[in-house]
mmCIF file of N, CA and C in Angstrom:
data_model
loop_
_atom_site.group_PDB
_atom_site.id
_atom_site.type_symbol
_atom_site.label_atom_id
_atom_site.label_comp_id
_atom_site.label_asym_id
_atom_site.label_seq_id
_atom_site.Cartn_x
_atom_site.Cartn_y
_atom_site.Cartn_z
ATOM 1 N N MET A 1088 -1.698 -23.787 -10.708
ATOM 2 C CA MET A 1088 -0.743 -23.097 -9.874
ATOM 3 C C MET A 1088 -1.418 -21.892 -9.224
ATOM 4 N N SER A 1089 -1.088 -21.641 -7.979
ATOM 5 C CA SER A 1089 -1.687 -20.550 -7.223
ATOM 6 C C SER A 1089 -1.140 -19.209 -7.666
ATOM 7 N N LYS A 1090 -2.029 -18.243 -7.737
ATOM 8 C CA LYS A 1090 -1.634 -16.868 -8.024
ATOM 9 C C LYS A 1090 -1.455 -16.144 -6.697
ATOM 10 N N VAL A 1091 -0.266 -15.610 -6.464
ATOM 11 C CA VAL A 1091 0.053 -14.906 -5.231
ATOM 12 C C VAL A 1091 0.526 -13.510 -5.586
ATOM 13 N N SER A 1092 0.060 -12.519 -4.832
ATOM 14 C CA SER A 1092 0.540 -11.146 -5.016
ATOM 15 C C SER A 1092 0.438 -10.387 -3.707
ATOM 16 N N ILE A 1093 1.137 -9.281 -3.651
ATOM 17 C CA ILE A 1093 1.072 -8.361 -2.519
ATOM 18 C C ILE A 1093 0.202 -7.197 -2.961
ATOM 19 N N VAL A 1094 -0.804 -6.867 -2.160
ATOM 20 C CA VAL A 1094 -1.733 -5.800 -2.497
ATOM 21 C C VAL A 1094 -1.561 -4.656 -1.496
ATOM 22 N N PHE A 1095 -0.995 -3.552 -1.968
ATOM 23 C CA PHE A 1095 -0.857 -2.338 -1.161
ATOM 24 C C PHE A 1095 -2.120 -1.515 -1.382
ATOM 25 N N VAL A 1096 -2.746 -1.072 -0.294
ATOM 26 C CA VAL A 1096 -3.976 -0.294 -0.415
ATOM 27 C C VAL A 1096 -3.783 1.061 0.268
ATOM 28 N N TYR A 1097 -3.919 2.103 -0.534
ATOM 29 C CA TYR A 1097 -3.792 3.470 -0.029
ATOM 30 C C TYR A 1097 -5.061 3.891 0.705
ATOM 31 N N ASN A 1098 -4.915 4.758 1.662
ATOM 32 C CA ASN A 1098 -6.057 5.355 2.355
ATOM 33 C C ASN A 1098 -6.475 6.619 1.605
ATOM 34 N N ALA A 1099 -6.782 6.435 0.345
ATOM 35 C CA ALA A 1099 -7.189 7.529 -0.539
ATOM 36 C C ALA A 1099 -8.011 6.924 -1.663
ATOM 37 N N ASP A 1100 -8.895 7.734 -2.225
ATOM 38 C CA ASP A 1100 -9.706 7.287 -3.356
ATOM 39 C C ASP A 1100 -9.017 7.617 -4.668
ATOM 40 N N SER A 1101 -9.381 6.878 -5.706
ATOM 41 C CA SER A 1101 -8.800 7.075 -7.034
ATOM 42 C C SER A 1101 -9.470 8.243 -7.747
ATOM 43 N N GLY A 1102 -8.890 8.618 -8.867
ATOM 44 C CA GLY A 1102 -9.477 9.659 -9.708
ATOM 45 C C GLY A 1102 -8.680 10.946 -9.668
ATOM 46 N N LEU A 1103 -8.746 11.685 -10.751
ATOM 47 C CA LEU A 1103 -7.977 12.909 -10.900
ATOM 48 C C LEU A 1103 -8.314 13.941 -9.831
ATOM 49 N N PHE A 1104 -9.605 14.144 -9.545
ATOM 50 C CA PHE A 1104 -9.993 15.116 -8.527
ATOM 51 C C PHE A 1104 -9.399 14.744 -7.175
ATOM 52 N N ASN A 1105 -9.490 13.470 -6.797
ATOM 53 C CA ASN A 1105 -8.946 13.022 -5.513
ATOM 54 C C ASN A 1105 -7.431 13.149 -5.473
ATOM 55 N N GLU A 1106 -6.769 12.852 -6.578
ATOM 56 C CA GLU A 1106 -5.318 13.000 -6.633
ATOM 57 C C GLU A 1106 -4.905 14.457 -6.427
ATOM 58 N N MET A 1107 -5.623 15.372 -7.071
ATOM 59 C CA MET A 1107 -5.308 16.799 -6.905
ATOM 60 C C MET A 1107 -5.564 17.245 -5.470
ATOM 61 N N LYS A 1108 -6.681 16.817 -4.897
ATOM 62 C CA LYS A 1108 -7.021 17.160 -3.517
ATOM 63 C C LYS A 1108 -5.943 16.631 -2.562
ATOM 64 N N ASP A 1109 -5.529 15.383 -2.755
ATOM 65 C CA ASP A 1109 -4.499 14.784 -1.901
ATOM 66 C C ASP A 1109 -3.158 15.496 -2.057
ATOM 67 N N TYR A 1110 -2.825 15.867 -3.284
ATOM 68 C CA TYR A 1110 -1.578 16.572 -3.553
ATOM 69 C C TYR A 1110 -1.535 17.889 -2.772
ATOM 70 N N VAL A 1111 -2.624 18.630 -2.842
ATOM 71 C CA VAL A 1111 -2.692 19.906 -2.122
ATOM 72 C C VAL A 1111 -2.637 19.669 -0.614
ATOM 73 N N HIS A 1112 -3.363 18.677 -0.135
ATOM 74 C CA HIS A 1112 -3.376 18.380 1.297
ATOM 75 C C HIS A 1112 -1.973 18.057 1.802
ATOM 76 N N LYS A 1113 -1.236 17.228 1.053
ATOM 77 C CA LYS A 1113 0.127 16.868 1.456
ATOM 78 C C LYS A 1113 1.044 18.086 1.487
ATOM 79 N N MET A 1114 0.792 19.040 0.599
ATOM 80 C CA MET A 1114 1.634 20.246 0.537
ATOM 81 C C MET A 1114 1.289 21.229 1.658
ATOM 82 N N VAL A 1115 -0.006 21.414 1.894
ATOM 83 C CA VAL A 1115 -0.464 22.415 2.854
ATOM 84 C C VAL A 1115 -0.380 21.921 4.294
ATOM 85 N N SER A 1116 -0.768 20.678 4.520
ATOM 86 C CA SER A 1116 -0.816 20.150 5.882
ATOM 87 C C SER A 1116 -0.387 18.690 5.916
ATOM 88 N N PRO A 1117 0.898 18.451 5.697
ATOM 89 C CA PRO A 1117 1.350 17.050 5.611
ATOM 90 C C PRO A 1117 1.124 16.251 6.893
ATOM 91 N N SER A 1118 1.155 16.887 8.038
ATOM 92 C CA SER A 1118 1.003 16.154 9.297
ATOM 93 C C SER A 1118 -0.413 15.612 9.493
ATOM 94 N N SER A 1119 -1.397 16.181 8.794
ATOM 95 C CA SER A 1119 -2.768 15.704 8.947
ATOM 96 C C SER A 1119 -3.224 14.853 7.759
ATOM 97 N N TYR A 1120 -2.306 14.563 6.846
ATOM 98 C CA TYR A 1120 -2.671 13.754 5.689
ATOM 99 C C TYR A 1120 -2.934 12.323 6.145
ATOM 100 N N GLY A 1121 -4.013 11.703 5.668
ATOM 101 C CA GLY A 1121 -4.499 10.430 6.185
ATOM 102 C C GLY A 1121 -3.886 9.169 5.617
ATOM 103 N N CYS A 1122 -2.929 9.281 4.706
ATOM 104 C CA CYS A 1122 -2.341 8.071 4.136
ATOM 105 C C CYS A 1122 -0.825 8.128 4.243
ATOM 106 N N ASN A 1123 -0.302 7.477 5.267
ATOM 107 C CA ASN A 1123 1.143 7.462 5.446
ATOM 108 C C ASN A 1123 1.827 6.667 4.339
ATOM 109 N N LEU A 1124 1.150 5.681 3.781
ATOM 110 C CA LEU A 1124 1.711 4.932 2.661
ATOM 111 C C LEU A 1124 1.957 5.863 1.481
ATOM 112 N N CYS A 1125 0.996 6.722 1.185
ATOM 113 C CA CYS A 1125 1.155 7.720 0.111
ATOM 114 C C CYS A 1125 2.265 8.711 0.459
ATOM 115 N N ALA A 1126 2.210 9.211 1.675
ATOM 116 C CA ALA A 1126 3.161 10.245 2.098
ATOM 117 C C ALA A 1126 4.605 9.755 2.013
ATOM 118 N N ILE A 1127 4.826 8.501 2.366
ATOM 119 C CA ILE A 1127 6.181 7.948 2.368
ATOM 120 C C ILE A 1127 6.656 7.604 0.954
ATOM 121 N N THR A 1128 5.777 7.069 0.130
ATOM 122 C CA THR A 1128 6.209 6.498 -1.145
ATOM 123 C C THR A 1128 6.056 7.420 -2.349
ATOM 124 N N TYR A 1129 5.363 8.540 -2.168
ATOM 125 C CA TYR A 1129 5.148 9.477 -3.274
ATOM 126 C C TYR A 1129 5.714 10.845 -2.947
ATOM 127 N N GLY A 1130 6.321 11.459 -3.948
ATOM 128 C CA GLY A 1130 6.760 12.843 -3.859
ATOM 129 C C GLY A 1130 5.926 13.687 -4.794
ATOM 130 N N ASN A 1131 6.361 14.898 -5.019
ATOM 131 C CA ASN A 1131 5.609 15.821 -5.889
ATOM 132 C C ASN A 1131 5.532 15.334 -7.333
ATOM 133 N N ALA A 1132 6.495 14.534 -7.758
ATOM 134 C CA ALA A 1132 6.554 14.093 -9.156
ATOM 135 C C ALA A 1132 6.074 12.657 -9.350
ATOM 136 N N GLY A 1133 5.440 12.073 -8.347
ATOM 137 C CA GLY A 1133 4.964 10.700 -8.475
ATOM 138 C C GLY A 1133 5.671 9.768 -7.510
ATOM 139 N N MET A 1134 5.600 8.474 -7.827
ATOM 140 C CA MET A 1134 6.208 7.477 -6.956
ATOM 141 C C MET A 1134 7.718 7.700 -6.884
ATOM 142 N N LYS A 1135 8.246 7.646 -5.667
ATOM 143 C CA LYS A 1135 9.680 7.844 -5.463
ATOM 144 C C LYS A 1135 10.455 6.680 -6.081
ATOM 145 N N SER A 1136 11.559 7.008 -6.739
ATOM 146 C CA SER A 1136 12.331 5.997 -7.474
ATOM 147 C C SER A 1136 12.866 4.910 -6.543
ATOM 148 N N GLU A 1137 13.237 5.258 -5.337
ATOM 149 C CA GLU A 1137 13.739 4.254 -4.388
ATOM 150 C C GLU A 1137 12.655 3.219 -4.076
ATOM 151 N N TRP A 1138 11.431 3.678 -3.907
ATOM 152 C CA TRP A 1138 10.320 2.764 -3.629
ATOM 153 C C TRP A 1138 9.990 1.936 -4.861
ATOM 154 N N ARG A 1139 9.948 2.566 -6.030
ATOM 155 C CA ARG A 1139 9.675 1.854 -7.286
ATOM 156 C C ARG A 1139 10.692 0.736 -7.488
ATOM 157 N N SER A 1140 11.966 1.024 -7.276
ATOM 158 C CA SER A 1140 13.012 -0.005 -7.428
ATOM 159 C C SER A 1140 12.805 -1.150 -6.443
ATOM 160 N N PHE A 1141 12.460 -0.794 -5.215
ATOM 161 C CA PHE A 1141 12.244 -1.809 -4.185
ATOM 162 C C PHE A 1141 11.106 -2.750 -4.571
ATOM 163 N N VAL A 1142 9.949 -2.203 -4.930
ATOM 164 C CA VAL A 1142 8.811 -3.072 -5.249
ATOM 165 C C VAL A 1142 9.041 -3.848 -6.544
ATOM 166 N N ASP A 1143 9.766 -3.254 -7.478
ATOM 167 C CA ASP A 1143 10.079 -3.977 -8.716
ATOM 168 C C ASP A 1143 10.958 -5.193 -8.449
ATOM 169 N N ASP A 1144 11.762 -5.139 -7.386
ATOM 170 C CA ASP A 1144 12.673 -6.236 -7.059
ATOM 171 C C ASP A 1144 12.083 -7.263 -6.094
ATOM 172 N N LEU A 1145 10.857 -7.049 -5.625
ATOM 173 C CA LEU A 1145 10.249 -8.020 -4.714
ATOM 174 C C LEU A 1145 10.003 -9.341 -5.445
ATOM 175 N N PRO A 1146 10.079 -10.469 -4.717
ATOM 176 C CA PRO A 1146 9.926 -11.782 -5.361
ATOM 177 C C PRO A 1146 8.481 -12.154 -5.683
ATOM 178 N N ILE A 1147 7.536 -11.314 -5.291
ATOM 179 C CA ILE A 1147 6.114 -11.559 -5.516
ATOM 180 C C ILE A 1147 5.550 -10.360 -6.272
ATOM 181 N N PRO A 1148 4.668 -10.576 -7.243
ATOM 182 C CA PRO A 1148 4.065 -9.435 -7.937
ATOM 183 C C PRO A 1148 3.337 -8.503 -6.966
ATOM 184 N N VAL A 1149 3.353 -7.229 -7.293
ATOM 185 C CA VAL A 1149 2.778 -6.200 -6.430
ATOM 186 C C VAL A 1149 1.646 -5.484 -7.162
ATOM 187 N N VAL A 1150 0.568 -5.218 -6.425
ATOM 188 C CA VAL A 1150 -0.572 -4.470 -6.928
ATOM 189 C C VAL A 1150 -0.785 -3.280 -5.994
ATOM 190 N N PHE A 1151 -1.072 -2.111 -6.567
ATOM 191 C CA PHE A 1151 -1.390 -0.929 -5.781
ATOM 192 C C PHE A 1151 -2.827 -0.538 -6.069
ATOM 193 N N LEU A 1152 -3.618 -0.367 -5.009
ATOM 194 C CA LEU A 1152 -5.008 0.023 -5.170
ATOM 195 C C LEU A 1152 -5.352 1.174 -4.226
ATOM 196 N N HIS A 1153 -6.247 2.022 -4.671
ATOM 197 C CA HIS A 1153 -6.848 3.001 -3.780
ATOM 198 C C HIS A 1153 -7.978 2.296 -3.052
ATOM 199 N N LYS A 1154 -8.436 2.865 -1.935
ATOM 200 C CA LYS A 1154 -9.444 2.157 -1.142
ATOM 201 C C LYS A 1154 -10.747 1.922 -1.907
ATOM 202 N N ASP A 1155 -11.170 2.841 -2.769
ATOM 203 C CA ASP A 1155 -12.392 2.601 -3.540
ATOM 204 C C ASP A 1155 -12.198 1.473 -4.560
ATOM 205 N N GLU A 1156 -11.011 1.374 -5.124
ATOM 206 C CA GLU A 1156 -10.703 0.287 -6.059
ATOM 207 C C GLU A 1156 -10.662 -1.053 -5.319
ATOM 208 N N PHE A 1157 -10.072 -1.041 -4.126
ATOM 209 C CA PHE A 1157 -10.011 -2.243 -3.294
ATOM 210 C C PHE A 1157 -11.420 -2.726 -2.953
ATOM 211 N N ASP A 1158 -12.275 -1.788 -2.529
ATOM 212 C CA ASP A 1158 -13.650 -2.159 -2.178
ATOM 213 C C ASP A 1158 -14.373 -2.768 -3.373
ATOM 214 N N LYS A 1159 -14.174 -2.191 -4.541
ATOM 215 C CA LYS A 1159 -14.830 -2.692 -5.751
ATOM 216 C C LYS A 1159 -14.294 -4.080 -6.135
ATOM 217 N N GLU A 1160 -12.986 -4.258 -6.041
ATOM 218 C CA GLU A 1160 -12.350 -5.513 -6.449
ATOM 219 C C GLU A 1160 -12.628 -6.660 -5.477
ATOM 220 N N TYR A 1161 -12.588 -6.379 -4.178
ATOM 221 C CA TYR A 1161 -12.626 -7.458 -3.196
ATOM 222 C C TYR A 1161 -13.877 -7.491 -2.331
ATOM 223 N N ASN A 1162 -14.607 -6.368 -2.240
ATOM 224 C CA ASN A 1162 -15.787 -6.318 -1.370
ATOM 225 C C ASN A 1162 -15.447 -6.916 -0.006
ATOM 226 N N TYR A 1163 -14.488 -6.316 0.661
ATOM 227 C CA TYR A 1163 -13.933 -6.824 1.919
ATOM 228 C C TYR A 1163 -14.344 -5.882 3.046
ATOM 229 N N PRO A 1164 -15.528 -6.104 3.639
ATOM 230 C CA PRO A 1164 -16.019 -5.180 4.662
ATOM 231 C C PRO A 1164 -15.124 -5.144 5.893
ATOM 232 N N GLY A 1165 -15.048 -3.968 6.486
ATOM 233 C CA GLY A 1165 -14.286 -3.814 7.722
ATOM 234 C C GLY A 1165 -12.810 -3.542 7.540
ATOM 235 N N ALA A 1166 -12.347 -3.445 6.313
ATOM 236 C CA ALA A 1166 -10.923 -3.180 6.084
ATOM 237 C C ALA A 1166 -10.583 -1.759 6.526
ATOM 238 N N SER A 1167 -9.398 -1.593 7.070
ATOM 239 C CA SER A 1167 -8.876 -0.283 7.452
ATOM 240 C C SER A 1167 -7.653 0.001 6.603
ATOM 241 N N PHE A 1168 -7.432 1.261 6.321
ATOM 242 C CA PHE A 1168 -6.374 1.658 5.397
ATOM 243 C C PHE A 1168 -5.474 2.719 6.016
ATOM 244 N N PRO A 1169 -4.250 2.843 5.530
ATOM 245 C CA PRO A 1169 -3.561 2.042 4.521
ATOM 246 C C PRO A 1169 -3.180 0.682 5.101
ATOM 247 N N CYS A 1170 -3.028 -0.279 4.209
ATOM 248 C CA CYS A 1170 -2.674 -1.623 4.649
ATOM 249 C C CYS A 1170 -2.071 -2.395 3.481
ATOM 250 N N VAL A 1171 -1.630 -3.594 3.785
ATOM 251 C CA VAL A 1171 -1.064 -4.470 2.766
ATOM 252 C C VAL A 1171 -1.604 -5.871 3.010
ATOM 253 N N TYR A 1172 -2.070 -6.488 1.937
ATOM 254 C CA TYR A 1172 -2.574 -7.852 2.000
ATOM 255 C C TYR A 1172 -1.701 -8.770 1.157
ATOM 256 N N LEU A 1173 -1.679 -10.027 1.546
ATOM 257 C CA LEU A 1173 -1.134 -11.078 0.701
ATOM 258 C C LEU A 1173 -2.345 -11.745 0.069
ATOM 259 N N GLU A 1174 -2.403 -11.729 -1.250
ATOM 260 C CA GLU A 1174 -3.514 -12.344 -1.965
ATOM 261 C C GLU A 1174 -3.058 -13.668 -2.552
ATOM 262 N N LYS A 1175 -3.830 -14.690 -2.297
ATOM 263 C CA LYS A 1175 -3.568 -15.999 -2.895
ATOM 264 C C LYS A 1175 -4.895 -16.531 -3.399
ATOM 265 N N ASP A 1176 -4.992 -16.691 -4.703
ATOM 266 C CA ASP A 1176 -6.222 -17.187 -5.334
ATOM 267 C C ASP A 1176 -7.441 -16.369 -4.917
ATOM 268 N N HIS A 1177 -7.291 -15.062 -4.932
ATOM 269 C CA HIS A 1177 -8.347 -14.090 -4.607
ATOM 270 C C HIS A 1177 -8.782 -14.153 -3.137
ATOM 271 N N ARG A 1178 -7.993 -14.795 -2.291
ATOM 272 C CA ARG A 1178 -8.221 -14.805 -0.838
ATOM 273 C C ARG A 1178 -7.188 -13.889 -0.214
ATOM 274 N N LEU A 1179 -7.625 -13.033 0.694
ATOM 275 C CA LEU A 1179 -6.742 -12.048 1.295
ATOM 276 C C LEU A 1179 -6.379 -12.404 2.721
ATOM 277 N N ASP A 1180 -5.103 -12.209 3.050
ATOM 278 C CA ASP A 1180 -4.616 -12.294 4.420
ATOM 279 C C ASP A 1180 -3.903 -10.984 4.708
ATOM 280 N N LEU A 1181 -4.267 -10.339 5.807
ATOM 281 C CA LEU A 1181 -3.644 -9.071 6.170
ATOM 282 C C LEU A 1181 -2.170 -9.307 6.460
ATOM 283 N N LEU A 1182 -1.336 -8.596 5.753
ATOM 284 C CA LEU A 1182 0.109 -8.730 5.893
ATOM 285 C C LEU A 1182 0.682 -7.607 6.753
ATOM 286 N N ILE A 1183 0.236 -6.380 6.499
ATOM 287 C CA ILE A 1183 0.721 -5.218 7.244
ATOM 288 C C ILE A 1183 -0.483 -4.355 7.617
ATOM 289 N N THR A 1184 -0.604 -4.056 8.897
ATOM 290 C CA THR A 1184 -1.746 -3.300 9.411
ATOM 291 C C THR A 1184 -1.551 -1.797 9.212
ATOM 292 N N PRO A 1185 -2.647 -1.049 9.312
ATOM 293 C CA PRO A 1185 -2.515 0.406 9.261
ATOM 294 C C PRO A 1185 -1.577 0.950 10.349
ATOM 295 N N ASP A 1186 -1.664 0.403 11.545
ATOM 296 C CA ASP A 1186 -0.785 0.875 12.624
ATOM 297 C C ASP A 1186 0.686 0.652 12.296
ATOM 298 N N GLU A 1187 0.983 -0.476 11.670
ATOM 299 C CA GLU A 1187 2.374 -0.749 11.299
ATOM 300 C C GLU A 1187 2.845 0.237 10.231
ATOM 301 N N ILE A 1188 2.011 0.500 9.232
ATOM 302 C CA ILE A 1188 2.386 1.470 8.192
ATOM 303 C C ILE A 1188 2.514 2.859 8.793
ATOM 304 N N ASN A 1189 1.565 3.225 9.634
ATOM 305 C CA ASN A 1189 1.593 4.557 10.233
ATOM 306 C C ASN A 1189 2.757 4.736 11.197
ATOM 307 N N GLY A 1190 3.342 3.634 11.647
ATOM 308 C CA GLY A 1190 4.526 3.695 12.505
ATOM 309 C C GLY A 1190 5.818 3.915 11.732
ATOM 310 N N CYS A 1191 5.765 3.842 10.424
ATOM 311 C CA CYS A 1191 6.950 4.058 9.586
ATOM 312 C C CYS A 1191 7.177 5.562 9.400
ATOM 313 N N ASN A 1192 8.439 5.945 9.461
ATOM 314 C CA ASN A 1192 8.794 7.357 9.289
ATOM 315 C C ASN A 1192 9.310 7.678 7.898
ATOM 316 N N ASP A 1193 9.770 6.661 7.183
ATOM 317 C CA ASP A 1193 10.367 6.909 5.872
ATOM 318 C C ASP A 1193 10.385 5.617 5.060
ATOM 319 N N ILE A 1194 10.901 5.719 3.851
ATOM 320 C CA ILE A 1194 10.952 4.544 2.961
ATOM 321 C C ILE A 1194 11.785 3.423 3.570
ATOM 322 N N GLY A 1195 12.851 3.765 4.231
ATOM 323 C CA GLY A 1195 13.694 2.744 4.863
ATOM 324 C C GLY A 1195 12.913 1.909 5.864
ATOM 325 N N ASP A 1196 12.118 2.576 6.705
ATOM 326 C CA ASP A 1196 11.283 1.854 7.672
ATOM 327 C C ASP A 1196 10.279 0.952 6.958
ATOM 328 N N LEU A 1197 9.644 1.474 5.917
ATOM 329 C CA LEU A 1197 8.630 0.705 5.193
ATOM 330 C C LEU A 1197 9.252 -0.494 4.481
ATOM 331 N N LYS A 1198 10.398 -0.292 3.856
ATOM 332 C CA LYS A 1198 11.081 -1.401 3.190
ATOM 333 C C LYS A 1198 11.454 -2.490 4.196
ATOM 334 N N ALA A 1199 11.956 -2.093 5.350
ATOM 335 C CA ALA A 1199 12.326 -3.066 6.386
ATOM 336 C C ALA A 1199 11.094 -3.835 6.863
ATOM 337 N N LEU A 1200 9.979 -3.144 7.033
ATOM 338 C CA LEU A 1200 8.746 -3.783 7.454
ATOM 339 C C LEU A 1200 8.282 -4.810 6.430
ATOM 340 N N VAL A 1201 8.266 -4.432 5.173
ATOM 341 C CA VAL A 1201 7.856 -5.356 4.106
ATOM 342 C C VAL A 1201 8.794 -6.558 4.067
ATOM 343 N N ASN A 1202 10.081 -6.317 4.110
ATOM 344 C CA ASN A 1202 11.046 -7.421 4.086
ATOM 345 C C ASN A 1202 10.865 -8.359 5.275
ATOM 346 N N ASP A 1203 10.638 -7.810 6.467
ATOM 347 C CA ASP A 1203 10.423 -8.645 7.656
ATOM 348 C C ASP A 1203 9.190 -9.531 7.494
ATOM 349 N N LYS A 1204 8.119 -8.960 6.959
ATOM 350 C CA LYS A 1204 6.882 -9.729 6.770
ATOM 351 C C LYS A 1204 7.088 -10.833 5.727
ATOM 352 N N LEU A 1205 7.813 -10.519 4.665
ATOM 353 C CA LEU A 1205 8.050 -11.531 3.624
ATOM 354 C C LEU A 1205 8.964 -12.637 4.129
ATOM 355 N N LYS A 1206 9.933 -12.310 4.988
ATOM 356 C CA LYS A 1206 10.792 -13.349 5.589
ATOM 357 C C LYS A 1206 9.963 -14.276 6.466
ATOM 358 N N PHE A 1207 9.020 -13.682 7.211
ATOM 359 C CA PHE A 1207 8.155 -14.482 8.078
ATOM 360 C C PHE A 1207 7.321 -15.449 7.238
ATOM 361 N N ILE A 1208 6.761 -14.959 6.146
ATOM 362 C CA ILE A 1208 5.939 -15.802 5.265
ATOM 363 C C ILE A 1208 6.784 -16.917 4.656
ATOM 364 N N ALA A 1209 7.980 -16.569 4.212
ATOM 365 C CA ALA A 1209 8.855 -17.566 3.579
ATOM 366 C C ALA A 1209 9.259 -18.653 4.575
ATOM 367 N N GLY A 1210 9.343 -18.288 5.858
ATOM 368 C CA GLY A 1210 9.726 -19.244 6.891
ATOM 369 C C GLY A 1210 8.611 -20.188 7.288
ATOM 370 N N ASN A 1211 7.390 -19.863 6.907
ATOM 371 C CA ASN A 1211 6.238 -20.710 7.282
ATOM 372 C C ASN A 1211 5.808 -21.612 6.153
#
């Protein structure tokens, strides 16, 4: 049986130092922060509960990776972040582009985008 998952990739690196740096950046200059996926889905206390509930209810398992983790796991040259991939048997298909994520203003926009993409996949 095929393993299918949705892979959300942040435009940020992993690690405590990077998390602290990103936290400060979002507080001091949110308009110049480079990861709209992070900005929309995370608050000061971690992942927003509305987003957590949404991804927990998706019909496909979800994976969240930072860009350095993504590079290590998939070695996928030329990827741009933030983005979302559909993974099937370790093969990636771009599901949501950085421009689409960056066009979202809030969780509602992002949820609608994800739902639209999943409806398209289910229809094919």
